[in-house]
mmCIF file of N, CA and C in Angstrom:
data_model
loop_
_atom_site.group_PDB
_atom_site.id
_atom_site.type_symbol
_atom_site.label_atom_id
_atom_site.label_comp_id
_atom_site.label_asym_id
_atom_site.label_seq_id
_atom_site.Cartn_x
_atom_site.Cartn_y
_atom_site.Cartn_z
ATOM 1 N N UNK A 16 18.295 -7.852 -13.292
ATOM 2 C CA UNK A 16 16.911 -7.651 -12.955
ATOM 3 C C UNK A 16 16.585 -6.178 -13.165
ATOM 4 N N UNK A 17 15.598 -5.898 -13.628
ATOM 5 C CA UNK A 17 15.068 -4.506 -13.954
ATOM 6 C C UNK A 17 14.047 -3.936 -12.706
ATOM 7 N N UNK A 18 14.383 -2.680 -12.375
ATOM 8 C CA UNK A 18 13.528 -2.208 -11.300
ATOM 9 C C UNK A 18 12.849 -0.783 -11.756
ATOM 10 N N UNK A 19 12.041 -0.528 -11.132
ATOM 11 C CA UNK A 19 10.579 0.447 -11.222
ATOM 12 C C UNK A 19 10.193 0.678 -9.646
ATOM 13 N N UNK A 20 10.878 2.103 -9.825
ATOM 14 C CA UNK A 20 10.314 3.086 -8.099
ATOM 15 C C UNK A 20 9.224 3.440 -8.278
ATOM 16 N N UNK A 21 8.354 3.068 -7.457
ATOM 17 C CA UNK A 21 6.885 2.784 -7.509
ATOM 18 C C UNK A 21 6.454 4.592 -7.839
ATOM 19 N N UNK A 22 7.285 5.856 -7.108
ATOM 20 C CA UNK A 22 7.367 7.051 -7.009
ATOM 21 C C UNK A 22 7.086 7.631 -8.490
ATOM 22 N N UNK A 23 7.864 6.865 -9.290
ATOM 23 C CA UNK A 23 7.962 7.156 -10.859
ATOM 24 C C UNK A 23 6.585 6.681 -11.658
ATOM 25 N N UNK A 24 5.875 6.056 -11.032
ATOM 26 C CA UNK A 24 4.351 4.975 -11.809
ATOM 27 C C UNK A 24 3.167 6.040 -11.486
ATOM 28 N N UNK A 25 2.300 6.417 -12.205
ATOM 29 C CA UNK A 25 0.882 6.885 -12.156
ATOM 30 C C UNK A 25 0.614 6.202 -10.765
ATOM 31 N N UNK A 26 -0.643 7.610 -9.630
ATOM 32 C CA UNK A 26 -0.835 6.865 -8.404
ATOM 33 C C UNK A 26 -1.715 5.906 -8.603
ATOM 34 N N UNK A 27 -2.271 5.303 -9.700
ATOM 35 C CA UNK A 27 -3.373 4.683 -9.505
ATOM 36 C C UNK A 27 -2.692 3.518 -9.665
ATOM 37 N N UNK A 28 -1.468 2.927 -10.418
ATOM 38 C CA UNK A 28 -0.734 2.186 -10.552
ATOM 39 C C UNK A 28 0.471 1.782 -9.426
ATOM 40 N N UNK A 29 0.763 2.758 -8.487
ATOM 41 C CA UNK A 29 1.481 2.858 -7.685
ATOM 42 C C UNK A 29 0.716 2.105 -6.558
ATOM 43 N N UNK A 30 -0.069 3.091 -6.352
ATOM 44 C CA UNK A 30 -1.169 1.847 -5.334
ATOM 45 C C UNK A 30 -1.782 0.710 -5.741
ATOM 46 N N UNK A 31 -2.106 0.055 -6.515
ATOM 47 C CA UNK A 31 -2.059 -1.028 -7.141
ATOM 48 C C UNK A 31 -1.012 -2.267 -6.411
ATOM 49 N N UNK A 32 -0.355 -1.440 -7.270
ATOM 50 C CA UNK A 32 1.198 -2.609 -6.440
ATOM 51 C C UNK A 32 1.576 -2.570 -5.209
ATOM 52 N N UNK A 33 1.380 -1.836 -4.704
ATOM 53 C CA UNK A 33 1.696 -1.762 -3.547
ATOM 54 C C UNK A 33 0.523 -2.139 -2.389
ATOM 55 N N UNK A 34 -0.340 -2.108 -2.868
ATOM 56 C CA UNK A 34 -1.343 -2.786 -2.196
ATOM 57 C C UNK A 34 -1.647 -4.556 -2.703
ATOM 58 N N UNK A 35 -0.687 -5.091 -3.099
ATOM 59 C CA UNK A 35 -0.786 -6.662 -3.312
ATOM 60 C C UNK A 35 -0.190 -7.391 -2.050
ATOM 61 N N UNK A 36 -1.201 -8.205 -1.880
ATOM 62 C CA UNK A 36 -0.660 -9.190 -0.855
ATOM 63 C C UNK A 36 0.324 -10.187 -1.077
ATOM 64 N N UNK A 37 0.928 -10.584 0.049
ATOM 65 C CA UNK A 37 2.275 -11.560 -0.663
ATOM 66 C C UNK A 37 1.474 -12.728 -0.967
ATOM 67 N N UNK A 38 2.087 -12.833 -2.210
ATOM 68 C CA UNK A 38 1.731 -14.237 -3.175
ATOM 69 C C UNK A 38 0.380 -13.652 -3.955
ATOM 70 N N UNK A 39 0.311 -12.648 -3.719
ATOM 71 C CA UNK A 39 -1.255 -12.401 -4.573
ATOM 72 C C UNK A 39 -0.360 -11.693 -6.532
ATOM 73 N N UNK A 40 -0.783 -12.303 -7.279
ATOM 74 C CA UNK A 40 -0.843 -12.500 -8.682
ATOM 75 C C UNK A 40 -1.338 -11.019 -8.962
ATOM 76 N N UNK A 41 -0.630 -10.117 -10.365
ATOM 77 C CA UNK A 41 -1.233 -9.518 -10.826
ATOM 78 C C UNK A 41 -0.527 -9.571 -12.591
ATOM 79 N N UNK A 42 -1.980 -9.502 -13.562
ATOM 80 C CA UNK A 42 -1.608 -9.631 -14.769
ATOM 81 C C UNK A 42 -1.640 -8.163 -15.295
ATOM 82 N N UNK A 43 -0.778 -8.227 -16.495
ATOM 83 C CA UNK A 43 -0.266 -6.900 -17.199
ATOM 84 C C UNK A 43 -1.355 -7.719 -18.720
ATOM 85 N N UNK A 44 -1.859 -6.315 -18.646
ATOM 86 C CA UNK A 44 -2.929 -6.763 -20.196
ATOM 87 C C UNK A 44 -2.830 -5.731 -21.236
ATOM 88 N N UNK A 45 -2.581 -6.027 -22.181
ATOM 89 C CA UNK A 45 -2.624 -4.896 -23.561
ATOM 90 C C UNK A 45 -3.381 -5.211 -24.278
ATOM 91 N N UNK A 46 -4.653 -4.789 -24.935
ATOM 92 C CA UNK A 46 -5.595 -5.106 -25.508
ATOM 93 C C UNK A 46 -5.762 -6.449 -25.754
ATOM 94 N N UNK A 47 -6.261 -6.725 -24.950
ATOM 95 C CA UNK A 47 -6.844 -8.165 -24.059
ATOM 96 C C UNK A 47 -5.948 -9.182 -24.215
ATOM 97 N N UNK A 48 -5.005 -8.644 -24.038
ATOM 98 C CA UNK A 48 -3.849 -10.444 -24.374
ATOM 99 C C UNK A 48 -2.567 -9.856 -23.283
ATOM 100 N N UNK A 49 -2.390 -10.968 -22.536
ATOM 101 C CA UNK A 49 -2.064 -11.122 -21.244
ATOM 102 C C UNK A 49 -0.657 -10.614 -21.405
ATOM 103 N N UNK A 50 0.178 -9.706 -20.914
ATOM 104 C CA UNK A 50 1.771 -9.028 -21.363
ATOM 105 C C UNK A 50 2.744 -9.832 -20.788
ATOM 106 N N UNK A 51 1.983 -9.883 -19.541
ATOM 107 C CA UNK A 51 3.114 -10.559 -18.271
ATOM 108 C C UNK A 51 2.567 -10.235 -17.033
ATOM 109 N N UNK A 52 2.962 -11.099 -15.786
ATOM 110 C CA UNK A 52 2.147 -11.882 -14.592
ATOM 111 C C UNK A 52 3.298 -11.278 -13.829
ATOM 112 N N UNK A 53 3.028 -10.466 -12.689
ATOM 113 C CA UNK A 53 3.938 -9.963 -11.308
ATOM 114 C C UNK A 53 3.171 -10.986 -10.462
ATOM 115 N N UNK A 54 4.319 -11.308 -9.337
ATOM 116 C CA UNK A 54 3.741 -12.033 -8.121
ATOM 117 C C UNK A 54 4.133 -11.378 -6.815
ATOM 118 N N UNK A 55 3.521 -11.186 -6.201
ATOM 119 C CA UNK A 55 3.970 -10.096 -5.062
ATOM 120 C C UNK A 55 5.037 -11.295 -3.869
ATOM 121 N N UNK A 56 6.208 -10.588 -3.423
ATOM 122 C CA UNK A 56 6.888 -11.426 -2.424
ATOM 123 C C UNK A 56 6.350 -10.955 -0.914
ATOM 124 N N UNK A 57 6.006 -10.002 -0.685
ATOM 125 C CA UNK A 57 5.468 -8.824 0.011
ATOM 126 C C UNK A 57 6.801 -7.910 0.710
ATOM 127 N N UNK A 58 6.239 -7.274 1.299
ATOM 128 C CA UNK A 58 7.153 -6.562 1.896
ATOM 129 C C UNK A 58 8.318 -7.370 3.132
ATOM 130 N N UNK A 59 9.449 -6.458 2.838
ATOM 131 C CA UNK A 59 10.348 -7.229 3.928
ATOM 132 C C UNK A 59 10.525 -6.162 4.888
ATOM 133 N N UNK A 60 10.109 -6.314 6.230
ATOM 134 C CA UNK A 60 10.258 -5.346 7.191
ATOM 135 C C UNK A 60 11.728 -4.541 7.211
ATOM 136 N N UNK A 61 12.003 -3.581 7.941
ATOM 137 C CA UNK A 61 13.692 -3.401 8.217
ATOM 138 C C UNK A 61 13.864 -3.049 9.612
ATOM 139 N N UNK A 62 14.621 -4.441 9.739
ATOM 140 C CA UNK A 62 14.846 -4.736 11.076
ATOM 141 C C UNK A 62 15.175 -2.768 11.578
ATOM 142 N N UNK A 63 14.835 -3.158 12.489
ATOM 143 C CA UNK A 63 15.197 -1.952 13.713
ATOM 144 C C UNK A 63 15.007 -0.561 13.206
ATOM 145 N N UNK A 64 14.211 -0.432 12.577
ATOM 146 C CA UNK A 64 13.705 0.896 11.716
ATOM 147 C C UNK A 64 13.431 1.580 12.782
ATOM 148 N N UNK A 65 12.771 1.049 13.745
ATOM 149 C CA UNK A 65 12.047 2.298 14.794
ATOM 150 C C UNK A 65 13.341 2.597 16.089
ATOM 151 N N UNK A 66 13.836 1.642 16.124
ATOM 152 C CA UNK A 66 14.628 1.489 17.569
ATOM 153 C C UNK A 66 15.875 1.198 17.111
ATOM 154 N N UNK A 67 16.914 1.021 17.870
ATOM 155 C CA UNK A 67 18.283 0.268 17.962
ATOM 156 C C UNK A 67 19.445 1.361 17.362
ATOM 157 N N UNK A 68 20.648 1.204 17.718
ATOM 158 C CA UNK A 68 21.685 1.702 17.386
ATOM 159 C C UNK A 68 21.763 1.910 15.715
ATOM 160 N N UNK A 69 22.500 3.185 15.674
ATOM 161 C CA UNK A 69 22.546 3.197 14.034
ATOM 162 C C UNK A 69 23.964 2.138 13.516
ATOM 163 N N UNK A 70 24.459 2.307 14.369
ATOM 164 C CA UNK A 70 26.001 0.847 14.183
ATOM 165 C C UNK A 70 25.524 -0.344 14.437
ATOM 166 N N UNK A 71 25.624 -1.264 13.838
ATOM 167 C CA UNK A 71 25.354 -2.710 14.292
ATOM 168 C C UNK A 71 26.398 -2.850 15.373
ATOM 169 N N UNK A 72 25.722 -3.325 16.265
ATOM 170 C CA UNK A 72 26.432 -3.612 17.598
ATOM 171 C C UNK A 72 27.562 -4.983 17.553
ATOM 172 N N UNK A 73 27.625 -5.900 16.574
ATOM 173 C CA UNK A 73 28.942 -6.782 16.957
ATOM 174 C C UNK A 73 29.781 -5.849 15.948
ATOM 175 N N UNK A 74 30.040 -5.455 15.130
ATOM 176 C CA UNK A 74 31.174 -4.933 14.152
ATOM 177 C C UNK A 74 31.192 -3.247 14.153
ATOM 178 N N UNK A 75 30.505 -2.917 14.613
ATOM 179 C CA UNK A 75 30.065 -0.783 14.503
ATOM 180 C C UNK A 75 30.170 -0.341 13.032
ATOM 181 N N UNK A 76 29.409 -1.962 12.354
ATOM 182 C CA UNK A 76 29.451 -0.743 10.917
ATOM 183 C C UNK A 76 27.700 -0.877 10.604
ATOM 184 N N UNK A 77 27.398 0.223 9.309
ATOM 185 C CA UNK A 77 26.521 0.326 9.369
ATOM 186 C C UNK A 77 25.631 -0.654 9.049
ATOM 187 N N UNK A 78 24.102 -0.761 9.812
ATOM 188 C CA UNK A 78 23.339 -1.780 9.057
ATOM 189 C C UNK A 78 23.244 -1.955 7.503
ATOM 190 N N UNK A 79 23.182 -3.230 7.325
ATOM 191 C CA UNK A 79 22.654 -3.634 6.011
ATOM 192 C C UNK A 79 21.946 -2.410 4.710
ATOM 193 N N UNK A 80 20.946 -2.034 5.024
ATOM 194 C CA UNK A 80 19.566 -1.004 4.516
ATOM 195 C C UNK A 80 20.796 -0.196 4.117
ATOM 196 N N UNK A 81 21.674 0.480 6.123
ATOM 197 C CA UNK A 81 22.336 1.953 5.036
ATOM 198 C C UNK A 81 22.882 1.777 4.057
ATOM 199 N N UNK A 82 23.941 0.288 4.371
ATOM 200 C CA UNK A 82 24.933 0.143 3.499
ATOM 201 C C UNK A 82 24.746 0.161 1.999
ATOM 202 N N UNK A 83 23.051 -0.071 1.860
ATOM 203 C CA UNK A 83 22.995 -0.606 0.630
ATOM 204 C C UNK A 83 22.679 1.085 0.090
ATOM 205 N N UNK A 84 21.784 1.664 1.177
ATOM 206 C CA UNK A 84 21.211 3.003 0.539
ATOM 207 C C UNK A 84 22.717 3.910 0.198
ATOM 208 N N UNK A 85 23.391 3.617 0.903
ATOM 209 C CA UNK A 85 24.839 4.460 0.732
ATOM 210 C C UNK A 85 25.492 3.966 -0.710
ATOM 211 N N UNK A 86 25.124 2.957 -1.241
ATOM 212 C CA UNK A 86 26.050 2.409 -2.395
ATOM 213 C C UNK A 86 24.966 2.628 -3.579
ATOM 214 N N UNK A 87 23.681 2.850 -3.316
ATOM 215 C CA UNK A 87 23.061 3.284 -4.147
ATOM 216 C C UNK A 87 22.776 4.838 -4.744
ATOM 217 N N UNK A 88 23.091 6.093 -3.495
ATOM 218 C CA UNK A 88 23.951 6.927 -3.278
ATOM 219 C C UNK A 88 24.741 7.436 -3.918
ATOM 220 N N UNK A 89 25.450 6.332 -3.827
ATOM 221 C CA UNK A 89 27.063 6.819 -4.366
ATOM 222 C C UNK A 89 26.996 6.661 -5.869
ATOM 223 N N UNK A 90 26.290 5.521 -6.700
ATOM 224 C CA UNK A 90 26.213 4.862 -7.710
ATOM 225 C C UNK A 90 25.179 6.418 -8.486
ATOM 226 N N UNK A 91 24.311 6.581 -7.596
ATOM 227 C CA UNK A 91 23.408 8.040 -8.492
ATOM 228 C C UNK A 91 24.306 8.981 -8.703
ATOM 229 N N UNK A 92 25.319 9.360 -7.662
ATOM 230 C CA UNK A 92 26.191 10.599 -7.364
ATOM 231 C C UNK A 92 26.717 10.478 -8.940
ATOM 232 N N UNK A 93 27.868 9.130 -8.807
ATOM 233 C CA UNK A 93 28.454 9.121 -10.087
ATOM 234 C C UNK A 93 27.877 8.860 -11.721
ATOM 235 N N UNK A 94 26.887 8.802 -11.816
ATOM 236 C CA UNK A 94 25.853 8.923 -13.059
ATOM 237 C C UNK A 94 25.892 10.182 -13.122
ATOM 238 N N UNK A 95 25.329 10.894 -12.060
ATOM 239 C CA UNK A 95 24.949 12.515 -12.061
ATOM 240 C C UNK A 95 26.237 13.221 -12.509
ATOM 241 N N UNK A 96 27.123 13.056 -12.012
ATOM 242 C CA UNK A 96 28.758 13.364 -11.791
ATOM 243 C C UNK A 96 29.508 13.128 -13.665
ATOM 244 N N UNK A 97 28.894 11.641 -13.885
ATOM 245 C CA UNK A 97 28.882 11.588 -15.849
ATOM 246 C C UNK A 97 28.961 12.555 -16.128
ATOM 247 N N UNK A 98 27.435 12.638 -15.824
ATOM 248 C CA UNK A 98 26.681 13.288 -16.877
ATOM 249 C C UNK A 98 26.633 14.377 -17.194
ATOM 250 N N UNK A 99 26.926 15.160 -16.019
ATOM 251 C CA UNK A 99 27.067 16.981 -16.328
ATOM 252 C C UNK A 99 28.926 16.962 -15.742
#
């Protein structure tokens, strides 16, 4: 699957997408002929963003989110790390 950080898109395009409601349709048009159709899933909250332990309380490892932000992290580090 191919991804696009909304951070990286023109703001007028950034807000766009990000202002779609879940299940609300948006078409991609290039001189008037239709490119391709996004469907918004909407946003998925993250659990305990405001409150709660930074360890998940049955195992003391980290939530889900870090784990993933940590492996995504690590995955930039070593591109960067390539590359120079």
């Amino acid at each position: 699957m191919k991804q696009i950080d909304l951070d990286d898109l023109p703001p007028r395009v950034a807000q766009i997408l990000a202002g779609l409601a879940a299940g609300e349709a948006l078409l991609l048009v290039q001189n008037g002929l239709i490119m391709g159709r996004l469907t918004s899933v909407g946003a998925e909250p993250v659990a305990g963003a405001d409150s709660g332990p930074a360890e998940d309380s049955v195992n003391g490892s980290p939530p889900a989110g870090e784990a993933r932000a940590a492996e995504i992290f690590e995955h930039f580090r070593s591109l960067m790390e390539d590359d120079f």
